[in-house]
CSV table of C-alpha atoms in Angstrom, one decimal:
chain,number,residue,atom,x,y,z
J,1,MET,CA,-7.7,9.0,-85.6
J,2,LYS,CA,-9.5,6.6,-83.4
J,3,ILE,CA,-7.5,5.6,-80.3
J,4,ASN,CA,-6.5,2.0,-81.2
J,5,ALA,CA,-3.4,1.5,-79.0
J,6,LEU,CA,-1.8,2.9,-75.8
J,7,ARG,CA,1.6,3.4,-74.3
J,8,LEU,CA,1.0,3.0,-70.6
J,9,ASP,CA,4.2,4.8,-69.5
J,10,GLU,CA,6.6,7.0,-71.3
J,11,THR,CA,9.4,4.5,-70.6
J,12,ASP,CA,7.5,1.5,-72.1
J,13,ASN,CA,9.0,-0.1,-75.2
J,14,VAL,CA,5.8,-1.9,-76.0
J,15,LEU,CA,2.3,-0.6,-76.9
J,16,ILE,CA,-1.1,-2.2,-76.1
J,17,ALA,CA,-3.6,-2.8,-78.9
J,18,LEU,CA,-7.0,-1.6,-77.8
J,19,LEU,CA,-8.6,-3.1,-80.9
J,20,PRO,CA,-7.6,-5.9,-83.3
J,21,LEU,CA,-5.0,-4.4,-85.6
J,22,LEU,CA,-4.0,-5.7,-89.1
J,23,ALA,CA,-0.4,-5.7,-90.5
J,24,GLY,CA,0.3,-2.2,-91.9
J,25,ASP,CA,-2.2,-0.4,-89.6
J,26,ILE,CA,-0.9,2.8,-88.1
J,27,SER,CA,-1.5,2.8,-84.4
J,28,SER,CA,-2.6,6.0,-82.6
J,29,PRO,CA,0.9,6.4,-81.0
J,30,GLY,CA,2.3,6.5,-84.6
J,31,VAL,CA,3.8,3.0,-84.8
J,32,THR,CA,2.9,0.9,-87.9
J,33,THR,CA,2.1,-2.7,-87.1
J,34,ALA,CA,4.3,-5.4,-88.8
J,35,GLU,CA,1.8,-8.2,-88.3
J,36,ASP,CA,-1.7,-8.8,-87.1
J,37,ILE,CA,-2.1,-7.8,-83.4
J,38,GLY,CA,-5.0,-9.0,-81.2
J,39,ALA,CA,-6.8,-6.7,-78.9
J,40,GLY,CA,-5.1,-6.6,-75.5
J,41,HIS,CA,-1.8,-7.8,-76.9
J,42,LYS,CA,1.6,-6.1,-76.9
J,43,PHE,CA,3.7,-5.0,-79.9
J,44,ALA,CA,7.1,-3.4,-80.1
J,45,ALA,CA,7.2,0.4,-80.0
J,46,ARG,CA,10.7,0.3,-81.4
J,47,ASP,CA,13.4,-2.3,-82.3
J,48,ILE,CA,14.2,-4.4,-79.3
J,49,LYS,CA,17.4,-6.5,-79.2
J,50,GLN,CA,17.6,-10.1,-77.8
J,51,GLY,CA,18.3,-10.0,-74.1
J,52,GLU,CA,16.8,-6.5,-73.7
J,53,GLN,CA,14.3,-5.9,-71.0
J,54,ILE,CA,10.7,-5.5,-72.0
J,55,VAL,CA,9.0,-2.6,-70.1
J,56,LYS,CA,5.3,-2.2,-69.5
J,57,TYR,CA,3.6,0.0,-66.9
J,58,GLY,CA,7.1,1.6,-66.5
J,59,GLN,CA,8.2,-1.7,-65.0
J,60,VAL,CA,10.2,-4.7,-66.4
J,61,ILE,CA,7.9,-7.6,-67.3
J,62,GLY,CA,10.6,-9.9,-68.8
J,63,VAL,CA,13.4,-10.0,-71.4
J,64,ALA,CA,13.4,-10.5,-75.2
J,65,THR,CA,14.4,-14.0,-76.2
J,66,SER,CA,15.1,-12.8,-79.8
J,67,ASP,CA,15.3,-9.6,-81.8
J,68,ILE,CA,11.9,-7.9,-82.1
J,69,ALA,CA,11.3,-5.5,-84.9
J,70,THR,CA,9.2,-2.4,-84.5
J,71,GLY,CA,5.5,-3.2,-84.8
J,72,CYS,CA,5.9,-6.9,-84.2
J,73,LEU,CA,3.9,-8.9,-81.6
J,74,VAL,CA,5.6,-9.3,-78.2
J,75,HIS,CA,4.4,-12.5,-76.5
J,76,SER,CA,5.4,-16.0,-75.4
J,77,HIS,CA,7.4,-16.7,-78.5
J,78,ASN,CA,9.8,-13.9,-78.0
J,79,LEU,CA,9.4,-12.8,-74.3
J,80,ALA,CA,10.3,-14.7,-71.2
J,81,MET,CA,10.7,-13.9,-67.5
J,82,GLY,CA,14.4,-14.7,-67.5
J,83,ASP,CA,16.2,-13.1,-64.6
J,84,ALA,CA,14.2,-9.9,-64.8
J,85,ARG,CA,13.1,-8.6,-61.5
J,86,LEU,CA,11.3,-5.3,-60.7
J,87,GLY,CA,13.0,-2.3,-59.3
J,88,ALA,CA,12.3,-0.7,-56.0
J,89,GLY,CA,8.9,0.9,-55.5
J,90,GLU,CA,7.9,4.2,-53.9
J,91,THR,CA,8.1,4.3,-50.1
J,92,THR,CA,5.6,7.1,-49.6
J,93,THR,CA,1.8,6.8,-49.9
J,94,PRO,CA,-0.6,9.7,-50.4
J,95,THR,CA,-3.2,10.9,-47.9
J,96,LEU,CA,-6.5,9.8,-49.2
J,97,PRO,CA,-9.5,12.2,-49.0
J,98,ARG,CA,-12.6,10.8,-47.3
J,99,PRO,CA,-15.5,10.2,-49.7
J,100,ALA,CA,-18.7,12.2,-49.4
J,101,ARG,CA,-20.8,9.1,-49.1
J,102,ASP,CA,-19.7,6.9,-46.2
J,103,THR,CA,-22.7,4.8,-45.0
J,104,PHE,CA,-24.7,1.9,-46.1
J,105,MET,CA,-27.7,-0.1,-44.8
J,106,GLY,CA,-26.5,-3.2,-43.1
J,107,TYR,CA,-27.4,-5.8,-40.4
J,108,ARG,CA,-25.8,-4.9,-37.1
J,109,ARG,CA,-25.1,-8.2,-35.2
J,110,LYS,CA,-25.0,-8.7,-31.5
J,111,ASN,CA,-21.2,-9.1,-31.6
J,112,GLY,CA,-20.9,-5.7,-33.2
J,113,ARG,CA,-20.0,-6.8,-36.7
J,114,VAL,CA,-22.2,-5.8,-39.6
J,115,GLY,CA,-23.6,-8.0,-42.4
J,116,THR,CA,-24.5,-7.1,-45.9
J,117,ARG,CA,-26.8,-10.1,-46.3
J,118,ASN,CA,-29.1,-12.1,-43.9
J,119,TYR,CA,-28.5,-15.8,-44.8
J,120,ILE,CA,-28.8,-18.9,-42.7
J,121,GLY,CA,-25.9,-21.2,-43.3
J,122,ILE,CA,-26.0,-25.0,-43.3
J,123,VAL,CA,-22.3,-25.9,-42.8
J,124,SER,CA,-20.9,-29.4,-43.2
J,125,THR,CA,-17.9,-30.4,-41.1
J,126,VAL,CA,-17.0,-33.2,-43.5
J,127,ASN,CA,-17.8,-34.3,-47.1
J,128,CYS,CA,-19.8,-37.2,-45.6
J,129,SER,CA,-22.5,-34.7,-44.5
J,130,ALA,CA,-22.4,-32.6,-47.7
J,131,THR,CA,-25.3,-34.3,-49.5
J,132,VAL,CA,-27.5,-34.1,-46.4
J,133,CYS,CA,-26.6,-30.4,-46.0
J,134,ARG,CA,-27.7,-29.7,-49.6
J,135,ALA,CA,-30.9,-31.6,-48.9
J,136,ILE,CA,-31.5,-29.6,-45.8
J,137,ALA,CA,-31.0,-26.3,-47.7
J,138,GLU,CA,-33.4,-27.4,-50.4
J,139,ALA,CA,-36.0,-28.5,-47.9
J,140,ALA,CA,-35.7,-25.3,-45.9
J,141,THR,CA,-35.9,-23.2,-49.0
J,142,ARG,CA,-39.0,-25.0,-50.1
J,143,THR,CA,-40.8,-25.0,-46.8
J,144,LEU,CA,-39.4,-22.2,-44.6
J,145,LEU,CA,-38.3,-19.4,-46.9
J,146,PRO,CA,-41.9,-18.5,-47.9
J,147,LYS,CA,-42.8,-18.1,-44.2
J,148,TYR,CA,-39.8,-15.9,-43.5
J,149,PRO,CA,-39.2,-13.3,-46.3
J,150,GLY,CA,-36.7,-11.4,-44.1
J,151,ILE,CA,-34.1,-14.1,-44.8
J,152,ASP,CA,-32.0,-14.0,-48.0
J,153,GLY,CA,-31.8,-17.8,-48.2
J,154,PHE,CA,-30.5,-21.0,-46.8
J,155,ALA,CA,-26.9,-21.5,-48.0
J,156,PRO,CA,-25.3,-24.9,-48.0
J,157,ILE,CA,-21.6,-24.6,-47.2
J,158,VAL,CA,-20.1,-28.0,-48.3
J,159,HIS,CA,-16.7,-29.2,-49.2
J,160,ASP,CA,-14.6,-32.4,-49.9
J,161,GLN,CA,-12.5,-32.4,-46.7
J,162,GLY,CA,-12.9,-33.2,-43.0
J,163,CYS,CA,-11.6,-36.8,-42.8
J,164,GLY,CA,-8.7,-38.9,-44.1
J,165,MET,CA,-6.5,-36.3,-42.4
J,166,VAL,CA,-4.7,-35.9,-39.1
J,167,ASN,CA,-6.4,-33.7,-36.5
J,168,HIS,CA,-3.4,-31.3,-36.2
J,169,GLY,CA,-1.1,-29.5,-38.5
J,170,GLU,CA,-1.4,-26.9,-41.3
J,171,GLY,CA,-4.1,-28.6,-43.4
J,172,TYR,CA,-6.4,-29.3,-40.4
J,173,ASP,CA,-5.9,-25.9,-38.9
J,174,ILE,CA,-6.8,-24.2,-42.2
J,175,LEU,CA,-10.0,-26.2,-42.5
J,176,VAL,CA,-11.1,-25.5,-38.9
J,177,ARG,CA,-10.2,-21.8,-39.2
J,178,THR,CA,-12.1,-21.5,-42.5
J,179,LEU,CA,-15.2,-23.2,-41.3
J,180,GLY,CA,-15.1,-21.2,-38.1
J,181,GLY,CA,-14.8,-18.0,-40.0
J,182,TYR,CA,-18.0,-18.9,-41.9
J,183,ARG,CA,-19.9,-20.0,-38.8
J,184,ASP,CA,-19.2,-16.6,-37.2
J,185,HIS,CA,-19.6,-14.6,-40.4
J,186,ALA,CA,-21.7,-11.4,-40.2
J,187,ASN,CA,-23.7,-12.2,-43.3
J,188,PHE,CA,-25.1,-15.3,-41.5
J,189,GLY,CA,-27.9,-14.4,-39.1
J,190,GLY,CA,-27.9,-18.1,-38.0
J,191,VAL,CA,-26.0,-21.3,-38.7
J,192,LEU,CA,-26.6,-25.0,-38.5
J,193,LEU,CA,-23.5,-27.2,-38.4
J,194,VAL,CA,-23.9,-30.8,-39.5
J,195,GLY,CA,-21.4,-33.6,-39.1
J,196,LEU,CA,-21.5,-37.3,-39.8
J,197,GLY,CA,-20.2,-38.3,-36.4
J,198,CYS,CA,-17.1,-40.3,-36.9
J,199,GLU,CA,-15.0,-37.9,-38.9
J,200,VAL,CA,-11.7,-36.3,-37.9
J,201,ASN,CA,-13.1,-32.8,-38.0
J,202,GLN,CA,-15.5,-33.2,-35.1
J,203,LEU,CA,-18.2,-30.7,-34.2
J,204,SER,CA,-16.4,-30.2,-30.8
J,205,ALA,CA,-13.7,-28.3,-32.7
J,206,TYR,CA,-16.1,-25.4,-33.0
J,207,GLY,CA,-17.0,-25.0,-29.4
J,208,GLU,CA,-20.3,-23.7,-27.9
J,209,MET,CA,-22.0,-20.3,-28.0
J,210,ASP,CA,-21.8,-18.9,-24.4
J,211,ASP,CA,-24.3,-16.0,-24.9
J,212,PRO,CA,-27.9,-17.4,-24.8
J,213,GLU,CA,-29.2,-14.9,-27.3
J,214,HIS,CA,-26.4,-15.7,-29.7
J,215,ALA,CA,-26.7,-19.4,-29.1
J,216,ALA,CA,-30.4,-19.3,-30.1
J,217,ARG,CA,-29.2,-18.6,-33.7
J,218,TYR,CA,-26.8,-21.6,-33.8
J,219,ALA,CA,-27.2,-25.4,-33.6
J,220,SER,CA,-25.3,-28.5,-34.5
J,221,PHE,CA,-25.8,-32.3,-34.7
J,222,ASN,CA,-24.4,-35.5,-36.2
J,223,ILE,CA,-26.3,-37.5,-38.8
J,224,GLN,CA,-25.3,-40.8,-37.0
J,225,SER,CA,-27.1,-39.6,-33.9
J,226,ALA,CA,-30.2,-38.5,-35.8
J,227,ALA,CA,-31.2,-41.9,-37.1
J,228,GLY,CA,-30.0,-41.4,-40.6
J,229,SER,CA,-30.1,-39.0,-43.6
J,230,SER,CA,-33.9,-38.5,-44.0
J,231,SER,CA,-34.4,-38.1,-40.3
J,232,ALA,CA,-31.5,-35.7,-40.2
J,233,VAL,CA,-33.2,-33.5,-42.8
J,234,ARG,CA,-36.5,-33.5,-40.9
J,235,LYS,CA,-34.7,-32.7,-37.7
J,236,ALA,CA,-32.7,-29.9,-39.3
J,237,VAL,CA,-35.9,-28.3,-40.8
J,238,GLU,CA,-37.5,-28.3,-37.3
J,239,ILE,CA,-34.3,-26.6,-35.8
J,240,LEU,CA,-34.1,-24.1,-38.6
J,241,ASP,CA,-37.7,-23.1,-38.2
J,242,GLY,CA,-36.8,-21.8,-34.7
J,243,ILE,CA,-33.7,-20.1,-35.9
J,244,ALA,CA,-35.5,-18.5,-38.9
J,245,LYS,CA,-38.1,-17.0,-36.6
J,246,ILE,CA,-35.3,-15.0,-35.0
J,247,VAL,CA,-33.2,-14.2,-38.0
J,248,SER,CA,-36.2,-13.0,-40.1
J,249,GLN,CA,-36.8,-10.2,-37.6
J,250,ASP,CA,-33.3,-8.7,-38.3
J,251,GLN,CA,-33.6,-5.3,-39.9
J,252,ARG,CA,-31.1,-3.2,-41.9
J,253,GLU,CA,-29.9,0.0,-40.3
J,254,THR,CA,-27.5,2.8,-41.3
J,255,CYS,CA,-24.0,1.7,-40.7
J,256,PRO,CA,-20.6,3.4,-41.4
J,257,ALA,CA,-18.6,2.2,-44.5
J,258,SER,CA,-15.9,1.4,-42.0
J,259,GLU,CA,-17.8,-1.8,-41.3
J,260,LEU,CA,-17.3,-3.1,-44.8
J,261,VAL,CA,-14.6,-5.7,-45.6
J,262,LEU,CA,-14.0,-5.9,-49.3
J,263,GLY,CA,-12.4,-9.0,-50.8
J,264,MET,CA,-10.7,-8.1,-54.1
J,265,GLN,CA,-10.3,-10.8,-56.7
J,266,CYS,CA,-9.2,-11.1,-60.4
J,267,GLY,CA,-9.8,-14.1,-62.6
J,268,GLY,CA,-9.6,-14.8,-66.2
J,269,SER,CA,-7.4,-11.7,-66.7
J,270,ASP,CA,-6.6,-10.3,-70.1
J,271,GLY,CA,-4.4,-7.5,-71.5
J,272,PHE,CA,-7.1,-5.0,-70.5
J,273,SER,CA,-7.5,-6.0,-66.9
J,274,GLY,CA,-4.4,-4.1,-65.8
J,275,LEU,CA,-5.5,-1.0,-67.8
J,276,SER,CA,-9.1,-0.7,-66.8
J,277,ALA,CA,-10.8,-2.9,-64.2
J,278,ASN,CA,-7.9,-3.4,-61.8
J,279,PRO,CA,-6.7,0.2,-61.4
J,280,ALA,CA,-10.4,1.4,-61.2
J,281,LEU,CA,-11.0,-1.1,-58.4
J,282,GLY,CA,-7.8,0.3,-56.8
J,283,VAL,CA,-9.5,3.7,-56.7
J,284,ALA,CA,-12.6,2.2,-55.2
J,285,SER,CA,-10.5,0.4,-52.6
J,286,ASP,CA,-8.7,3.7,-51.7
J,287,LEU,CA,-12.1,5.4,-51.2
J,288,LEU,CA,-13.2,2.6,-48.9
J,289,VAL,CA,-10.0,2.7,-46.9
J,290,ALA,CA,-10.3,6.5,-46.7
J,291,ALA,CA,-13.8,6.0,-45.3
J,292,GLY,CA,-12.3,3.7,-42.6
J,293,GLY,CA,-13.2,0.4,-44.2
J,294,THR,CA,-11.0,-2.6,-45.1
J,295,SER,CA,-9.9,-4.0,-48.4
J,296,LEU,CA,-8.4,-7.5,-48.7
J,297,LEU,CA,-5.8,-8.2,-51.4
J,298,SER,CA,-4.7,-11.8,-51.9
J,299,GLU,CA,-3.5,-14.4,-54.5
J,300,THR,CA,0.2,-14.5,-53.5
J,301,PRO,CA,1.4,-16.3,-56.6
J,302,GLU,CA,-0.1,-13.5,-58.7
J,303,ILE,CA,1.8,-10.7,-57.0
J,304,PHE,CA,5.1,-12.5,-57.4
J,305,GLY,CA,7.5,-10.1,-59.0
J,306,ALA,CA,5.6,-7.1,-57.8
J,307,GLU,CA,5.6,-7.8,-54.1
J,308,HIS,CA,8.2,-5.0,-53.6
J,309,LEU,CA,5.5,-2.5,-54.5
J,310,LEU,CA,3.4,-3.7,-51.5
J,311,ILE,CA,6.4,-4.0,-49.2
J,312,ALA,CA,7.4,-0.4,-50.0
J,313,ARG,CA,3.9,0.7,-48.7
J,314,SER,CA,4.2,-1.4,-45.5
J,315,ASP,CA,5.9,-0.9,-42.2
J,316,ALA,CA,8.9,-3.1,-41.5
J,317,GLN,CA,6.9,-5.9,-39.7
J,318,THR,CA,4.2,-6.1,-42.3
J,319,GLY,CA,6.7,-6.0,-45.2
J,320,ALA,CA,8.7,-8.8,-43.6
J,321,ARG,CA,5.5,-10.9,-43.4
J,322,ILE,CA,4.8,-10.4,-47.1
J,323,ALA,CA,8.4,-11.3,-48.0
J,324,GLU,CA,8.1,-14.5,-45.9
J,325,MET,CA,4.9,-15.4,-47.7
J,326,ILE,CA,6.7,-15.1,-51.1
J,327,GLU,CA,9.6,-17.3,-49.9
J,328,TRP,CA,7.1,-19.9,-48.6
J,329,TRP,CA,5.4,-20.0,-52.0
J,330,LYS,CA,8.7,-20.4,-53.8
J,331,ASP,CA,9.5,-23.4,-51.7
J,332,TYR,CA,6.0,-24.8,-51.9
J,333,ALA,CA,5.9,-24.5,-55.7
J,334,GLU,CA,9.3,-26.2,-56.0
J,335,LYS,CA,8.3,-29.1,-53.8
J,336,ASN,CA,5.3,-29.6,-56.0
J,337,ASN,CA,7.3,-29.5,-59.3
J,338,ALA,CA,6.0,-26.0,-60.2
J,339,THR,CA,7.4,-22.5,-60.5
J,340,LEU,CA,5.7,-19.2,-59.8
J,341,ASP,CA,6.9,-17.7,-63.1
J,342,ASN,CA,4.7,-20.2,-65.0
J,343,ASN,CA,1.5,-18.8,-63.4
J,344,PRO,CA,-0.2,-17.2,-66.4
J,345,SER,CA,-3.0,-19.5,-67.5
J,346,PRO,CA,-3.7,-20.4,-71.2
J,347,GLY,CA,-6.7,-18.0,-71.0
J,348,ASN,CA,-4.4,-15.2,-69.6
J,349,LYS,CA,-2.0,-15.7,-72.5
J,350,ARG,CA,-4.8,-15.7,-75.1
J,351,GLY,CA,-5.8,-12.4,-73.6
J,352,GLY,CA,-2.4,-10.9,-74.1
J,353,LEU,CA,-0.6,-11.6,-70.8
J,354,THR,CA,2.8,-13.3,-71.2
J,355,THR,CA,4.8,-13.4,-67.9
J,356,ILE,CA,3.9,-13.5,-64.2
J,357,LEU,CA,5.6,-10.1,-63.8
J,358,GLU,CA,3.2,-8.6,-66.3
J,359,LYS,CA,0.2,-10.3,-64.7
J,360,SER,CA,1.4,-9.3,-61.2
J,361,LEU,CA,1.7,-5.6,-62.0
J,362,GLY,CA,-1.9,-5.6,-63.2
J,363,ALA,CA,-3.0,-7.6,-60.1
J,364,VAL,CA,-1.4,-5.3,-57.7
J,365,ALA,CA,-3.2,-2.4,-59.3
J,366,LYS,CA,-6.3,-3.5,-57.4
J,367,SER,CA,-4.6,-2.4,-54.2
J,368,GLY,CA,-4.7,1.3,-55.2
J,369,ARG,CA,-2.3,3.6,-53.4
J,370,ALA,CA,-3.2,3.1,-49.7
J,371,PRO,CA,-0.5,1.9,-47.3
J,372,VAL,CA,-0.6,-1.8,-46.4
J,373,SER,CA,-1.8,-1.9,-42.8
J,374,ASP,CA,-1.4,-5.7,-42.1
J,375,ALA,CA,-0.5,-9.0,-43.6
J,376,ILE,CA,-2.4,-12.1,-42.4
J,377,GLY,CA,-2.4,-15.8,-43.1
J,378,TYR,CA,-5.1,-17.6,-45.0
J,379,ALA,CA,-8.6,-17.3,-43.4
J,380,TYR,CA,-7.3,-15.6,-40.3
J,381,PRO,CA,-9.7,-12.9,-38.9
J,382,VAL,CA,-9.1,-9.4,-40.1
J,383,ARG,CA,-7.6,-7.4,-37.2
J,384,LYS,CA,-7.0,-4.0,-38.7
J,385,HIS,CA,-8.8,-1.6,-40.9
J,386,GLY,CA,-7.2,-0.3,-44.1
J,387,LEU,CA,-5.6,-2.3,-47.0
J,388,VAL,CA,-4.8,-5.8,-45.6
J,389,TYR,CA,-2.9,-8.5,-47.4
J,390,MET,CA,-4.2,-12.1,-46.9
J,391,ASP,CA,-2.0,-15.0,-48.1
J,392,SER,CA,-3.8,-17.3,-50.5
J,393,PRO,CA,-3.4,-19.3,-53.7
J,394,GLY,CA,-4.2,-17.6,-57.0
J,395,TYR,CA,-7.1,-20.0,-57.7
J,396,ASP,CA,-10.1,-17.7,-57.3
J,397,PRO,CA,-12.6,-19.9,-55.4
J,398,VAL,CA,-9.9,-20.9,-52.9
J,399,SER,CA,-8.7,-17.3,-52.4
J,400,ALA,CA,-12.2,-15.8,-52.1
J,401,THR,CA,-13.2,-18.6,-49.6
J,402,GLY,CA,-10.3,-17.5,-47.4
J,403,GLN,CA,-11.3,-13.8,-47.7
J,404,VAL,CA,-14.8,-14.5,-46.7
J,405,ALA,CA,-13.6,-16.6,-43.8
J,406,SER,CA,-11.4,-13.7,-42.8
J,407,GLY,CA,-14.5,-11.5,-42.6
J,408,ALA,CA,-15.1,-10.1,-46.2
J,409,ASN,CA,-18.7,-9.2,-46.4
J,410,ILE,CA,-18.6,-8.2,-50.0
J,411,ILE,CA,-16.5,-9.3,-53.0
J,412,ALA,CA,-15.3,-7.3,-56.1
J,413,PHE,CA,-14.1,-9.6,-58.9
J,414,THR,CA,-12.4,-8.2,-62.0
J,415,THR,CA,-12.2,-10.3,-65.2
J,416,GLY,CA,-11.1,-10.0,-68.8
J,417,ARG,CA,-12.0,-13.4,-70.2
J,418,GLY,CA,-15.3,-13.7,-68.5
J,419,SER,CA,-15.0,-15.6,-65.2
J,420,CYS,CA,-18.3,-16.8,-63.8
J,421,PHE,CA,-18.2,-16.6,-60.0
J,422,GLY,CA,-20.4,-15.8,-57.1
J,423,ALA,CA,-20.0,-16.5,-53.4
J,424,LYS,CA,-22.3,-17.1,-50.4
J,425,PRO,CA,-22.8,-15.5,-48.0
J,426,ALA,CA,-20.9,-12.5,-49.5
J,427,PRO,CA,-22.3,-10.8,-52.6
J,428,SER,CA,-19.9,-10.7,-55.5
J,429,LEU,CA,-19.7,-7.8,-58.0
J,430,LYS,CA,-18.2,-8.7,-61.4
J,431,LEU,CA,-16.1,-6.0,-63.2
J,432,ALA,CA,-15.6,-6.5,-66.9
J,433,SER,CA,-12.3,-5.2,-68.2
J,434,SER,CA,-13.7,-4.3,-71.6
J,435,SER,CA,-17.0,-3.1,-73.1
J,436,THR,CA,-16.8,-6.1,-75.5
J,437,LEU,CA,-16.9,-8.5,-72.6
J,438,PHE,CA,-19.6,-6.5,-70.9
J,439,ALA,CA,-21.8,-6.7,-74.0
J,440,ARG,CA,-20.9,-10.4,-74.6
J,441,MET,CA,-21.8,-11.6,-71.1
J,442,PRO,CA,-24.4,-9.1,-69.8
J,443,GLU,CA,-26.0,-11.8,-67.6
J,444,ASP,CA,-22.8,-12.1,-65.5
J,445,MET,CA,-21.1,-8.7,-65.6
J,446,ASP,CA,-22.2,-5.9,-63.2
J,447,ILE,CA,-19.9,-3.0,-64.2
J,448,ASP,CA,-18.4,-2.1,-67.6
J,449,CYS,CA,-14.8,-0.9,-67.0
J,450,GLY,CA,-14.1,-0.6,-70.7
J,451,THR,CA,-15.2,3.0,-70.5
J,452,VAL,CA,-11.8,4.1,-69.4
J,453,ILE,CA,-10.3,2.5,-72.5
J,454,THR,CA,-12.7,4.3,-74.8
J,455,GLY,CA,-12.3,7.6,-73.0
J,456,LEU,CA,-15.8,7.8,-71.6
J,457,GLN,CA,-14.6,7.8,-68.0
J,458,THR,CA,-11.3,8.4,-66.1
J,459,HIS,CA,-10.1,5.8,-63.6
J,460,ASP,CA,-11.1,8.2,-60.8
J,461,GLU,CA,-14.7,8.5,-62.2
J,462,LEU,CA,-15.0,4.8,-62.7
J,463,GLY,CA,-13.5,4.0,-59.3
J,464,LEU,CA,-16.1,6.3,-57.6
J,465,GLN,CA,-18.9,4.5,-59.6
J,466,ILE,CA,-17.5,1.1,-58.3
J,467,TYR,CA,-17.3,2.4,-54.7
J,468,ASN,CA,-20.9,3.7,-54.8
J,469,THR,CA,-22.1,0.4,-56.4
J,470,LEU,CA,-20.3,-1.5,-53.5
J,471,LEU,CA,-22.3,0.6,-51.0
J,472,ASP,CA,-25.5,-0.1,-52.9
J,473,THR,CA,-24.8,-3.8,-53.0
J,474,ALA,CA,-23.9,-3.8,-49.3
J,475,SER,CA,-27.3,-2.2,-48.7
J,476,GLY,CA,-29.2,-5.0,-50.5
J,477,ALA,CA,-29.0,-4.4,-54.3
J,478,LYS,CA,-28.6,-7.8,-56.0
J,479,THR,CA,-25.7,-8.7,-58.1
J,480,LYS,CA,-25.8,-10.7,-61.4
J,481,SER,CA,-24.3,-13.7,-59.7
J,482,GLU,CA,-27.0,-13.6,-57.0
J,483,ASP,CA,-29.7,-13.4,-59.7
J,484,PHE,CA,-28.3,-16.6,-61.3
J,485,GLY,CA,-27.8,-18.4,-58.0
J,486,TYR,CA,-24.1,-18.7,-57.7
J,487,GLY,CA,-22.5,-19.6,-54.4
J,488,ASP,CA,-23.6,-23.1,-53.5
J,489,ASN,CA,-20.6,-24.7,-55.0
J,490,GLU,CA,-17.9,-22.0,-54.6
J,491,PHE,CA,-16.9,-22.8,-51.0
J,492,VAL,CA,-13.4,-24.2,-51.6
J,493,PRO,CA,-11.1,-24.2,-48.6
J,494,TRP,CA,-7.3,-24.4,-49.3
J,495,LYS,CA,-6.3,-28.0,-49.1
J,496,ILE,CA,-2.7,-28.7,-47.8
J,497,GLY,CA,-1.3,-32.0,-46.7
J,498,ALA,CA,-1.7,-35.7,-47.2
J,499,VAL,CA,-5.1,-37.3,-47.8
J,500,LEU,CA,-4.8,-40.5,-45.7
């Protein structure tokens, strides 16, 4: 019999349909379906009573809100989060063997950090300079890029903030920290900061480059002091010509994998994401950590309910910080008339995910088995190697923006529904949770993770493939999102606080 359903753990009381099943079909675990079941969706492995816990991955994902007969669909109509909470996780983590391949070809910067790309950034301090920044990037791409083929491109980093705010407090600090992280990013060989002149977020917030050699790669000015928009574009192109002469001479060299900072994201998750792409990415993350590198796990609302699994892999101080982040999010959600248990999106639910506990277990699978070495706030610089937790919203562009600001020089993004995403200056690999998605969106997906569902690969084999692809990408191989041109609109700093 063809494998058409899975029981993920022997203690589970639900099965996962790998293919669309019709009422009366006999699943490979031997349970006959009582109704049509969509691919990726759950159905009862036995009779389940109202109030009984629903178990998937060997963990509680919610409680039954009505009696559920064997073979019936288990979803939003009969499953809710209720008071279910997950039990304690393991407190020991395995020793991870170092992978045989542990180098890539990167750009070694003067400050010691290593880039995977060689962009020049045009960064706006305020929305008022965003249009001019885009015009600068377009003009530089048209006139300068043909002269300097050693540059990957001129990337506009624009946003909708920078004024109508106070120049202190959480929201302002996040914006300055995020823009500062991009200005100093290893994937930028040079940067031009452009302000309007009268905004709250002044250029002076970003200081001066003290080292003359480093300073030659950076410049800044305000539009109001440049005689207006068109003049600002002309002035910028003249400045960038000088910067590009320097940046275009940068060369790739052999660098240890320990210089990689991997930002891990999942978006548009479905019932397969937690079975294939996420755990396989977890294997790749473990390999990178074993090679001395860094992996960033984020999206705090999406680990809610499974945070204990990360805390159990942390030292006391790091675990306490993760717990504090969860409590902050509970309070933040309540103040904004939301609850964390309502997180699964309509697309998640159409893909078979019902509760945040279920979604969280799949999301945490991206972290692999490595111990959590640190927990940092949004867009704070990475300060330790290993698996690092960075606080962020679950909204992918906002979360990825924070990871890049923290130092991520490459992104791995798993998706089940088919999220379209790419970042600049960090290349973004897209991991499809199913072969169906990979075949349906070949222009956007880089790796087919459905092979573990069909039995063509194990999670370990697929994880090694992902790890090697990460090293290839870090060495210059283009991703699908880069081929299309994603990244000019995906810089989305977390916005907190009043707009005045």
